[in-house]
């Protein structure tokens, strides 16, 4: 009877190990599928933002050149170059908060010229947050929405305020 119990126990633990291994494999597959889905959503967002924003910026530069606004053209093109380096020229999907905030400043520079210097920025990040890694272009769509849906309809100057701090 002890031999039978031992054999049954060994069979049960072997089956349990197989079940655990199968569950672990299924959990891993679900995680990978969710991760790939999030990456594809992020890539789709980036591909939607770039052309629309790029076309509008280039149209603004063209308009400014017709108006002889060389100083504004210089600021706008330098800001556009900075943004393109960060987005197109950098294959990383995550950046430091400091890098993301620099990209947001470049974006605001461009939009400020497009909207006739009606935008101000107030961006502050506590020093311990600047090295934190976040998704690239995480803040840009939020700032874009704030400008398009919050400030532009008012027809008056507005402030984009970003404050980063670390909790716990």
CSV table of N, CA and C in Angstrom, one decimal:
chain,number,residue,atom,x,y,z
A,1,UNK,N,0.8,-1.2,0.0
A,1,UNK,CA,0.0,0.0,0.0
A,1,UNK,C,0.9,1.3,0.0
A,2,UNK,N,2.0,1.2,0.7
A,2,UNK,CA,2.8,2.4,0.8
A,2,UNK,C,3.4,2.6,-0.6
A,3,UNK,N,3.8,1.6,-1.3
A,3,UNK,CA,4.3,1.7,-2.6
A,3,UNK,C,3.3,2.3,-3.6
A,4,UNK,N,2.1,1.8,-3.4
A,4,UNK,CA,1.0,2.4,-4.3
A,4,UNK,C,0.8,3.9,-4.0
A,5,UNK,N,0.8,4.2,-2.7
A,5,UNK,CA,0.6,5.7,-2.3
A,5,UNK,C,1.8,6.5,-2.9
A,6,UNK,N,3.0,6.0,-2.8
A,6,UNK,CA,4.2,6.7,-3.3
A,6,UNK,C,4.1,6.9,-4.8
A,7,UNK,N,3.7,5.8,-5.5
A,7,UNK,CA,3.5,5.9,-6.9
A,7,UNK,C,2.4,6.9,-7.3
A,8,UNK,N,1.3,6.9,-6.6
A,8,UNK,CA,0.2,7.8,-6.9
A,8,UNK,C,0.7,9.3,-6.6
A,9,UNK,N,1.4,9.4,-5.5
A,9,UNK,CA,1.9,10.8,-5.1
A,9,UNK,C,2.8,11.3,-6.2
A,10,UNK,N,3.7,10.4,-6.6
A,10,UNK,CA,4.7,10.8,-7.7
A,10,UNK,C,4.0,11.2,-9.0
A,11,UNK,N,2.9,10.4,-9.3
A,11,UNK,CA,2.1,10.7,-10.5
A,11,UNK,C,1.4,12.1,-10.4
A,12,UNK,N,0.8,12.3,-9.2
A,12,UNK,CA,0.1,13.5,-8.9
A,12,UNK,C,1.1,14.7,-9.0
A,13,UNK,N,2.3,14.6,-8.4
A,13,UNK,CA,3.2,15.8,-8.4
A,13,UNK,C,3.7,16.0,-9.8
A,14,UNK,N,3.9,14.9,-10.6
A,14,UNK,CA,4.3,15.1,-12.0
A,14,UNK,C,3.2,15.8,-12.8
A,15,UNK,N,2.0,15.4,-12.6
A,15,UNK,CA,0.9,16.0,-13.3
A,15,UNK,C,0.7,17.5,-12.9
A,16,UNK,N,0.9,17.8,-11.6
A,16,UNK,CA,0.8,19.1,-11.1
A,16,UNK,C,1.9,20.0,-11.7
A,17,UNK,N,3.1,19.4,-11.8
A,17,UNK,CA,4.2,20.2,-12.5
A,17,UNK,C,3.9,20.5,-13.9
A,18,UNK,N,3.3,19.5,-14.6
A,18,UNK,CA,2.9,19.8,-16.0
A,18,UNK,C,1.9,20.9,-16.1
A,19,UNK,N,0.9,20.8,-15.2
A,19,UNK,CA,-0.2,21.9,-15.2
A,19,UNK,C,0.5,23.2,-14.9
A,20,UNK,N,1.4,23.3,-13.9
A,20,UNK,CA,2.0,24.6,-13.6
A,20,UNK,C,2.8,25.1,-14.8
A,21,UNK,N,3.6,24.2,-15.4
A,21,UNK,CA,4.4,24.6,-16.6
A,21,UNK,C,3.5,25.1,-17.7
A,22,UNK,N,2.4,24.4,-17.9
A,22,UNK,CA,1.4,24.8,-19.0
A,22,UNK,C,0.8,26.2,-18.7
A,23,UNK,N,0.4,26.4,-17.4
A,23,UNK,CA,-0.1,27.7,-17.0
A,23,UNK,C,0.9,28.8,-17.1
A,24,UNK,N,2.1,28.5,-16.8
A,24,UNK,CA,3.2,29.5,-16.9
A,24,UNK,C,3.4,29.9,-18.4
A,25,UNK,N,3.3,28.9,-19.2
A,25,UNK,CA,3.5,29.1,-20.7
A,25,UNK,C,2.3,30.0,-21.2
A,26,UNK,N,1.1,29.6,-20.8
A,26,UNK,CA,-0.1,30.4,-21.2
A,26,UNK,C,0.0,31.9,-20.7
A,27,UNK,N,0.4,32.0,-19.5
A,27,UNK,CA,0.5,33.4,-18.9
A,27,UNK,C,1.5,34.2,-19.7
A,28,UNK,N,2.7,33.5,-20.1
A,28,UNK,CA,3.7,34.2,-20.8
A,28,UNK,C,3.2,34.6,-22.2
A,29,UNK,N,2.4,33.7,-22.9
A,29,UNK,CA,1.8,34.0,-24.2
A,29,UNK,C,0.9,35.2,-24.1
A,30,UNK,N,0.0,35.2,-23.1
A,30,UNK,CA,-1.0,36.3,-22.9
A,30,UNK,C,-0.2,37.6,-22.7
A,31,UNK,N,0.8,37.6,-21.9
A,31,UNK,CA,1.6,38.8,-21.6
A,31,UNK,C,2.2,39.3,-22.9
A,32,UNK,N,2.9,38.4,-23.7
A,32,UNK,CA,3.5,38.8,-24.9
A,32,UNK,C,2.5,39.3,-25.9
A,33,UNK,N,1.3,38.7,-26.0
A,33,UNK,CA,0.3,39.2,-26.9
A,33,UNK,C,-0.2,40.6,-26.5
A,34,UNK,N,-0.4,40.8,-25.2
A,34,UNK,CA,-0.8,42.2,-24.7
A,34,UNK,C,0.3,43.2,-25.0
A,35,UNK,N,1.6,42.8,-24.8
A,35,UNK,CA,2.7,43.7,-25.0
A,35,UNK,C,2.8,44.1,-26.5
A,36,UNK,N,2.7,43.1,-27.4
A,36,UNK,CA,2.7,43.4,-28.8
A,36,UNK,C,1.6,44.2,-29.2
A,37,UNK,N,0.4,44.0,-28.6
A,37,UNK,CA,-0.8,44.9,-28.9
A,37,UNK,C,-0.5,46.3,-28.5
A,38,UNK,N,0.1,46.5,-27.3
A,38,UNK,CA,0.4,47.9,-26.9
A,38,UNK,C,1.4,48.5,-27.8
A,39,UNK,N,2.4,47.8,-28.2
A,39,UNK,CA,3.5,48.3,-29.0
A,39,UNK,C,2.9,48.7,-30.4
A,40,UNK,N,2.0,47.9,-30.9
A,40,UNK,CA,1.4,48.2,-32.2
A,40,UNK,C,0.5,49.4,-32.1
A,41,UNK,N,-0.2,49.6,-30.9
A,41,UNK,CA,-1.1,50.8,-30.7
A,41,UNK,C,-0.2,52.0,-30.6
A,42,UNK,N,1.0,51.9,-29.9
A,42,UNK,CA,1.9,53.0,-29.8
A,42,UNK,C,2.5,53.4,-31.2
A,43,UNK,N,2.9,52.4,-31.9
A,43,UNK,CA,3.4,52.7,-33.3
A,43,UNK,C,2.4,53.3,-34.2
A,44,UNK,N,1.2,52.9,-34.1
A,44,UNK,CA,0.1,53.5,-34.9
A,44,UNK,C,-0.1,54.9,-34.5
A,45,UNK,N,-0.1,55.2,-33.2
A,45,UNK,CA,-0.2,56.6,-32.8
A,45,UNK,C,0.9,57.5,-33.3
A,46,UNK,N,2.1,57.0,-33.2
A,46,UNK,CA,3.3,57.7,-33.7
A,46,UNK,C,3.2,58.0,-35.2
A,47,UNK,N,2.7,57.0,-35.9
A,47,UNK,CA,2.6,57.2,-37.4
A,47,UNK,C,1.5,58.2,-37.7
A,48,UNK,N,0.5,58.2,-36.9
A,48,UNK,CA,-0.6,59.2,-37.2
A,48,UNK,C,-0.2,60.6,-36.8
A,49,UNK,N,0.6,60.8,-35.7
A,49,UNK,CA,1.0,62.1,-35.3
A,49,UNK,C,2.0,62.7,-36.3
A,50,UNK,N,3.0,62.0,-36.7
A,50,UNK,CA,4.1,62.5,-37.5
A,50,UNK,C,3.6,63.2,-38.8
A,51,UNK,N,2.9,62.5,-39.6
A,51,UNK,CA,2.6,63.1,-40.9
A,51,UNK,C,1.7,64.4,-40.7
A,52,UNK,N,0.7,64.3,-39.9
A,52,UNK,CA,-0.3,65.4,-39.7
A,52,UNK,C,0.5,66.7,-39.2
A,53,UNK,N,1.3,66.4,-38.2
A,53,UNK,CA,2.0,67.5,-37.6
A,53,UNK,C,3.1,68.1,-38.5
A,54,UNK,N,3.8,67.1,-39.2
A,54,UNK,CA,4.8,67.5,-40.1
A,54,UNK,C,4.2,68.4,-41.3
A,55,UNK,N,3.1,68.0,-41.8
A,55,UNK,CA,2.5,68.8,-42.9
A,55,UNK,C,2.1,70.2,-42.4
A,56,UNK,N,1.5,70.3,-41.3
A,56,UNK,CA,1.1,71.6,-40.8
A,56,UNK,C,2.3,72.5,-40.5
A,57,UNK,N,3.4,71.9,-40.0
A,57,UNK,CA,4.6,72.6,-39.7
A,57,UNK,C,5.3,73.1,-40.9
A,58,UNK,N,5.3,72.3,-41.9
A,58,UNK,CA,6.0,72.7,-43.2
A,58,UNK,C,5.1,73.7,-43.9
A,59,UNK,N,3.8,73.6,-43.8
A,59,UNK,CA,2.9,74.7,-44.4
A,59,UNK,C,3.2,76.0,-43.7
A,60,UNK,N,3.3,76.0,-42.4
A,60,UNK,CA,3.6,77.2,-41.6
A,60,UNK,C,4.9,77.8,-42.0
A,61,UNK,N,5.9,77.0,-42.2
A,61,UNK,CA,7.2,77.5,-42.6
A,61,UNK,C,7.1,78.1,-44.0
A,62,UNK,N,6.4,77.5,-44.9
A,62,UNK,CA,6.2,78.0,-46.2
A,62,UNK,C,5.5,79.4,-46.1
A,63,UNK,N,4.5,79.5,-45.3
A,63,UNK,CA,3.8,80.7,-45.1
A,63,UNK,C,4.7,81.8,-44.5
A,64,UNK,N,5.5,81.4,-43.5
A,64,UNK,CA,6.4,82.4,-42.9
A,64,UNK,C,7.5,82.9,-43.9
A,65,UNK,N,7.9,82.0,-44.8
A,65,UNK,CA,8.9,82.4,-45.8
A,65,UNK,C,8.3,83.4,-46.8
A,66,UNK,N,7.0,83.3,-47.1
A,66,UNK,CA,6.4,84.2,-48.0
A,66,UNK,C,6.2,85.6,-47.3
A,67,UNK,N,6.1,85.6,-46.0
A,67,UNK,CA,5.9,86.8,-45.2
A,67,UNK,C,7.3,87.4,-44.8
A,68,UNK,N,8.4,86.7,-45.1
A,68,UNK,CA,9.7,87.2,-44.8
A,68,UNK,C,10.1,87.1,-43.3
A,69,UNK,N,9.5,86.2,-42.6
A,69,UNK,CA,9.7,86.0,-41.1
A,69,UNK,C,10.8,85.1,-40.8
A,70,UNK,N,12.0,85.5,-41.2
A,70,UNK,CA,13.2,84.6,-41.1
A,70,UNK,C,13.5,84.2,-39.6
A,71,UNK,N,13.3,85.0,-38.6
A,71,UNK,CA,13.6,84.6,-37.3
A,71,UNK,C,12.7,83.5,-36.8
A,72,UNK,N,11.4,83.6,-37.2
A,72,UNK,CA,10.4,82.6,-36.8
A,72,UNK,C,10.7,81.3,-37.6
A,73,UNK,N,11.1,81.4,-38.8
A,73,UNK,CA,11.5,80.2,-39.6
A,73,UNK,C,12.6,79.5,-38.9
A,74,UNK,N,13.6,80.3,-38.5
A,74,UNK,CA,14.8,79.7,-37.8
A,74,UNK,C,14.4,78.9,-36.6
A,75,UNK,N,13.6,79.5,-35.7
A,75,UNK,CA,13.1,78.8,-34.5
A,75,UNK,C,12.3,77.6,-34.8
A,76,UNK,N,11.4,77.7,-35.8
A,76,UNK,CA,10.5,76.6,-36.1
A,76,UNK,C,11.3,75.5,-36.7
A,77,UNK,N,12.2,75.7,-37.6
A,77,UNK,CA,13.0,74.7,-38.2
A,77,UNK,C,13.9,74.0,-37.2
A,78,UNK,N,14.5,74.8,-36.3
A,78,UNK,CA,15.4,74.2,-35.3
A,78,UNK,C,14.6,73.3,-34.4
A,79,UNK,N,13.4,73.7,-34.0
A,79,UNK,CA,12.5,72.9,-33.2
A,79,UNK,C,12.1,71.7,-33.9
A,80,UNK,N,11.7,71.8,-35.2
A,80,UNK,CA,11.3,70.7,-36.0
A,80,UNK,C,12.5,69.6,-36.1
A,81,UNK,N,13.7,70.1,-36.3
A,81,UNK,CA,14.8,69.2,-36.3
A,81,UNK,C,15.0,68.5,-35.0
A,82,UNK,N,14.8,69.2,-33.9
A,82,UNK,CA,14.9,68.5,-32.6
A,82,UNK,C,13.9,67.5,-32.4
A,83,UNK,N,12.7,67.8,-32.8
A,83,UNK,CA,11.6,66.8,-32.7
A,83,UNK,C,11.8,65.6,-33.6
A,84,UNK,N,12.3,65.8,-34.8
A,84,UNK,CA,12.5,64.7,-35.8
A,84,UNK,C,13.6,63.8,-35.3
A,85,UNK,N,14.7,64.4,-34.7
A,85,UNK,CA,15.7,63.6,-34.1
A,85,UNK,C,15.2,62.7,-33.0
A,86,UNK,N,14.3,63.2,-32.2
A,86,UNK,CA,13.7,62.4,-31.1
A,86,UNK,C,12.8,61.3,-31.6
A,87,UNK,N,12.0,61.6,-32.6
A,87,UNK,CA,10.9,60.7,-33.1
A,87,UNK,C,11.4,59.8,-34.2
A,88,UNK,N,11.8,60.3,-35.3
A,88,UNK,CA,12.2,59.6,-36.5
A,88,UNK,C,13.6,59.0,-36.3
A,89,UNK,N,14.5,59.8,-35.8
A,89,UNK,CA,15.9,59.3,-35.8
A,89,UNK,C,16.2,58.5,-34.6
A,90,UNK,N,15.3,58.2,-33.7
A,90,UNK,CA,15.6,57.5,-32.4
A,90,UNK,C,14.6,56.3,-32.4
A,91,UNK,N,15.1,55.1,-32.5
A,91,UNK,CA,14.3,53.9,-32.5
A,91,UNK,C,13.8,53.4,-31.2
A,92,UNK,N,14.3,54.1,-30.1
A,92,UNK,CA,13.9,53.6,-28.8
A,92,UNK,C,12.4,53.9,-28.6
A,93,UNK,N,11.7,53.1,-27.8
A,93,UNK,CA,10.3,53.3,-27.5
A,93,UNK,C,10.2,54.1,-26.2
A,94,UNK,N,11.2,54.1,-25.4
A,94,UNK,CA,11.2,54.8,-24.1
A,94,UNK,C,12.3,55.8,-24.1
A,95,UNK,N,12.1,56.9,-23.4
A,95,UNK,CA,13.1,58.0,-23.2
A,95,UNK,C,13.0,58.4,-21.8
A,96,UNK,N,14.0,59.2,-21.4
A,96,UNK,CA,13.9,59.8,-20.0
A,96,UNK,C,12.9,60.9,-20.0
A,97,UNK,N,12.4,61.2,-18.8
A,97,UNK,CA,11.4,62.3,-18.7
A,97,UNK,C,12.0,63.6,-19.2
A,98,UNK,N,13.3,63.8,-18.9
A,98,UNK,CA,14.0,65.0,-19.4
A,98,UNK,C,14.0,65.1,-20.9
A,99,UNK,N,14.2,64.0,-21.6
A,99,UNK,CA,14.2,64.0,-23.1
A,99,UNK,C,12.8,64.3,-23.6
A,100,UNK,N,11.8,63.7,-23.0
A,100,UNK,CA,10.4,63.9,-23.4
A,100,UNK,C,10.0,65.3,-23.2
A,101,UNK,N,10.4,65.9,-22.0
A,101,UNK,CA,10.0,67.3,-21.8
A,101,UNK,C,10.7,68.2,-22.8
A,102,UNK,N,11.9,67.9,-23.2
A,102,UNK,CA,12.6,68.7,-24.2
A,102,UNK,C,11.9,68.6,-25.5
A,103,UNK,N,11.4,67.4,-25.9
A,103,UNK,CA,10.6,67.3,-27.1
A,103,UNK,C,9.3,68.1,-27.0
A,104,UNK,N,8.7,68.1,-25.8
A,104,UNK,CA,7.4,68.9,-25.6
A,104,UNK,C,7.7,70.4,-25.8
A,105,UNK,N,8.9,70.8,-25.3
A,105,UNK,CA,9.2,72.3,-25.4
A,105,UNK,C,9.4,72.6,-26.9
A,106,UNK,N,10.0,71.7,-27.7
A,106,UNK,CA,10.2,71.9,-29.1
A,106,UNK,C,8.8,72.0,-29.8
A,107,UNK,N,8.0,71.1,-29.4
A,107,UNK,CA,6.6,71.1,-30.0
A,107,UNK,C,5.9,72.4,-29.6
A,108,UNK,N,6.0,72.8,-28.4
A,108,UNK,CA,5.3,74.1,-28.0
A,108,UNK,C,5.9,75.3,-28.8
A,109,UNK,N,7.2,75.3,-29.0
A,109,UNK,CA,7.8,76.3,-29.8
A,109,UNK,C,7.2,76.4,-31.2
A,110,UNK,N,7.0,75.3,-31.8
A,110,UNK,CA,6.4,75.3,-33.1
A,110,UNK,C,5.0,75.7,-33.1
A,111,UNK,N,4.2,75.2,-32.2
A,111,UNK,CA,2.8,75.6,-32.1
A,111,UNK,C,2.7,77.0,-31.7
A,112,UNK,N,3.6,77.5,-30.9
A,112,UNK,CA,3.5,78.9,-30.4
A,112,UNK,C,3.6,79.9,-31.7
A,113,UNK,N,4.5,79.5,-32.6
A,113,UNK,CA,4.6,80.3,-33.8
A,113,UNK,C,3.4,80.2,-34.6
A,114,UNK,N,2.9,79.0,-34.8
A,114,UNK,CA,1.6,78.8,-35.6
A,114,UNK,C,0.4,79.5,-35.0
A,115,UNK,N,0.4,79.6,-33.7
A,115,UNK,CA,-0.8,80.3,-33.0
A,115,UNK,C,-0.5,81.7,-32.6
A,116,UNK,N,0.5,82.3,-33.2
A,116,UNK,CA,0.8,83.7,-33.0
A,116,UNK,C,1.2,84.1,-31.6
A,117,UNK,N,2.2,83.3,-31.0
A,117,UNK,CA,2.7,83.6,-29.7
A,117,UNK,C,1.7,83.8,-28.6
A,118,UNK,N,0.7,82.9,-28.6
A,118,UNK,CA,-0.3,82.9,-27.6
A,118,UNK,C,-0.1,81.9,-26.5
A,119,UNK,N,1.0,81.1,-26.7
A,119,UNK,CA,1.2,80.0,-25.8
A,119,UNK,C,2.4,80.3,-24.9
A,120,UNK,N,2.2,80.0,-23.6
A,120,UNK,CA,3.3,80.1,-22.6
A,120,UNK,C,3.5,78.7,-22.1
A,121,UNK,N,4.6,78.4,-21.5
A,121,UNK,CA,4.8,77.1,-20.9
A,121,UNK,C,5.4,77.3,-19.5
A,122,UNK,N,5.0,76.4,-18.7
A,122,UNK,CA,5.5,76.3,-17.3
A,122,UNK,C,5.8,74.8,-17.1
A,123,UNK,N,7.0,74.4,-17.3
A,123,UNK,CA,7.4,73.0,-17.2
A,123,UNK,C,8.4,72.9,-16.1
A,124,UNK,N,8.1,72.1,-15.1
A,124,UNK,CA,9.0,71.8,-14.0
A,124,UNK,C,9.0,70.4,-13.7
A,125,UNK,N,10.2,69.8,-13.5
A,125,UNK,CA,10.3,68.4,-13.0
A,125,UNK,C,11.3,68.4,-11.9
A,126,UNK,N,10.9,67.7,-10.8
A,126,UNK,CA,11.8,67.5,-9.7
A,126,UNK,C,13.0,66.7,-10.2
A,127,UNK,N,14.2,67.1,-9.7
A,127,UNK,CA,15.4,66.4,-10.2
A,127,UNK,C,15.4,64.9,-10.2
A,128,UNK,N,14.8,64.3,-9.2
A,128,UNK,CA,14.7,62.8,-9.1
A,128,UNK,C,13.8,62.2,-10.2
A,129,UNK,N,13.0,63.0,-10.9
A,129,UNK,CA,12.1,62.4,-11.9
A,129,UNK,C,12.8,62.5,-13.3
A,130,UNK,N,13.8,63.3,-13.5
A,130,UNK,CA,14.3,63.5,-14.8
A,130,UNK,C,14.9,62.3,-15.5
A,131,UNK,N,15.4,61.4,-14.7
A,131,UNK,CA,16.0,60.2,-15.3
A,131,UNK,C,15.0,59.0,-15.5
A,132,UNK,N,13.7,59.2,-15.0
A,132,UNK,CA,12.7,58.2,-15.1
A,132,UNK,C,12.4,57.9,-16.6
A,133,UNK,N,12.2,56.7,-16.9
A,133,UNK,CA,11.9,56.3,-18.3
A,133,UNK,C,10.4,56.3,-18.5
A,134,UNK,N,10.0,56.9,-19.6
A,134,UNK,CA,8.6,56.8,-20.0
A,134,UNK,C,8.5,56.6,-21.5
A,135,UNK,N,7.3,56.2,-22.0
A,135,UNK,CA,7.1,56.0,-23.4
A,135,UNK,C,7.4,57.3,-24.2
A,136,UNK,N,8.1,57.2,-25.3
A,136,UNK,CA,8.4,58.3,-26.1
A,136,UNK,C,7.0,58.8,-26.7
A,137,UNK,N,6.9,60.1,-26.7
A,137,UNK,CA,5.7,60.8,-27.2
A,137,UNK,C,4.5,60.6,-26.3
A,138,UNK,N,4.7,60.3,-25.1
A,138,UNK,CA,3.6,60.2,-24.2
A,138,UNK,C,2.9,61.5,-23.9
A,139,UNK,N,3.7,62.6,-23.7
A,139,UNK,CA,3.1,63.8,-23.3
A,139,UNK,C,2.7,64.7,-24.5
A,140,UNK,N,3.3,64.5,-25.7
A,140,UNK,CA,3.0,65.4,-26.8
A,140,UNK,C,1.6,65.4,-27.2
A,141,UNK,N,0.9,64.2,-27.3
A,141,UNK,CA,-0.5,64.2,-27.6
A,141,UNK,C,-1.4,65.0,-26.6
A,142,UNK,N,-1.0,64.9,-25.3
A,142,UNK,CA,-1.8,65.5,-24.3
A,142,UNK,C,-1.6,67.1,-24.4
A,143,UNK,N,-0.4,67.5,-24.7
A,143,UNK,CA,-0.1,68.9,-24.9
A,143,UNK,C,-0.9,69.4,-26.2
A,144,UNK,N,-0.8,68.6,-27.2
A,144,UNK,CA,-1.5,68.9,-28.5
A,144,UNK,C,-3.0,69.1,-28.2
A,145,UNK,N,-3.6,68.2,-27.5
A,145,UNK,CA,-5.1,68.3,-27.2
A,145,UNK,C,-5.3,69.5,-26.3
A,146,UNK,N,-4.4,69.8,-25.4
A,146,UNK,CA,-4.6,71.0,-24.6
A,146,UNK,C,-4.6,72.3,-25.4
A,147,UNK,N,-3.8,72.3,-26.4
A,147,UNK,CA,-3.7,73.5,-27.3
A,147,UNK,C,-4.9,73.5,-28.2
A,148,UNK,N,-5.2,72.4,-28.9
A,148,UNK,CA,-6.3,72.4,-29.9
A,148,UNK,C,-7.7,72.6,-29.2
A,149,UNK,N,-7.9,71.9,-28.1
A,149,UNK,CA,-9.2,71.8,-27.6
A,149,UNK,C,-9.4,72.8,-26.3
A,150,UNK,N,-8.3,73.2,-25.8
A,150,UNK,CA,-8.4,74.1,-24.6
A,150,UNK,C,-8.1,75.5,-24.8
A,151,UNK,N,-7.0,75.8,-25.5
A,151,UNK,CA,-6.5,77.2,-25.7
A,151,UNK,C,-7.0,77.8,-27.0
A,152,UNK,N,-6.8,77.1,-28.1
A,152,UNK,CA,-7.1,77.7,-29.4
A,152,UNK,C,-8.6,78.1,-29.5
A,153,UNK,N,-9.6,77.4,-29.0
A,153,UNK,CA,-11.0,77.9,-29.1
A,153,UNK,C,-11.3,79.1,-28.3
A,154,UNK,N,-10.5,79.4,-27.3
A,154,UNK,CA,-10.7,80.6,-26.5
A,154,UNK,C,-10.3,81.9,-27.2
A,155,UNK,N,-9.3,81.7,-28.1
A,155,UNK,CA,-8.9,82.9,-28.9
A,155,UNK,C,-8.0,83.9,-28.0
A,156,UNK,N,-7.6,83.4,-26.9
A,156,UNK,CA,-6.7,84.2,-26.0
A,156,UNK,C,-5.5,83.4,-25.6
A,157,UNK,N,-4.5,84.1,-25.1
A,157,UNK,CA,-3.3,83.4,-24.6
A,157,UNK,C,-3.6,82.3,-23.6
A,158,UNK,N,-2.8,81.3,-23.6
A,158,UNK,CA,-2.9,80.2,-22.6
A,158,UNK,C,-1.6,79.7,-22.1
A,159,UNK,N,-1.6,78.9,-21.0
A,159,UNK,CA,-0.4,78.4,-20.5
A,159,UNK,C,-0.5,76.9,-20.4
A,160,UNK,N,0.5,76.2,-20.9
A,160,UNK,CA,0.7,74.8,-20.8
A,160,UNK,C,1.5,74.5,-19.6
A,161,UNK,N,0.9,73.9,-18.6
A,161,UNK,CA,1.7,73.6,-17.3
A,161,UNK,C,1.9,72.1,-17.1
A,162,UNK,N,3.2,71.8,-16.9
A,162,UNK,CA,3.5,70.4,-16.7
A,162,UNK,C,4.4,70.4,-15.4
A,163,UNK,N,4.0,69.5,-14.5
A,163,UNK,CA,4.8,69.4,-13.3
A,163,UNK,C,5.0,68.0,-13.0
A,164,UNK,N,6.2,67.5,-12.9
A,164,UNK,CA,6.5,66.1,-12.6
A,164,UNK,C,7.1,66.0,-11.2
A,165,UNK,N,6.6,65.1,-10.5
A,165,UNK,CA,7.1,64.8,-9.2
A,165,UNK,C,7.0,63.2,-9.0
A,166,UNK,N,7.8,62.8,-8.0
A,166,UNK,CA,7.7,61.4,-7.7
A,166,UNK,C,7.0,61.1,-6.4
A,167,UNK,N,6.1,60.2,-6.4
A,167,UNK,CA,5.4,59.8,-5.2
A,167,UNK,C,5.7,58.4,-4.9
A,168,UNK,N,6.0,58.2,-3.6
A,168,UNK,CA,6.3,56.8,-3.1
A,168,UNK,C,7.4,56.2,-3.9
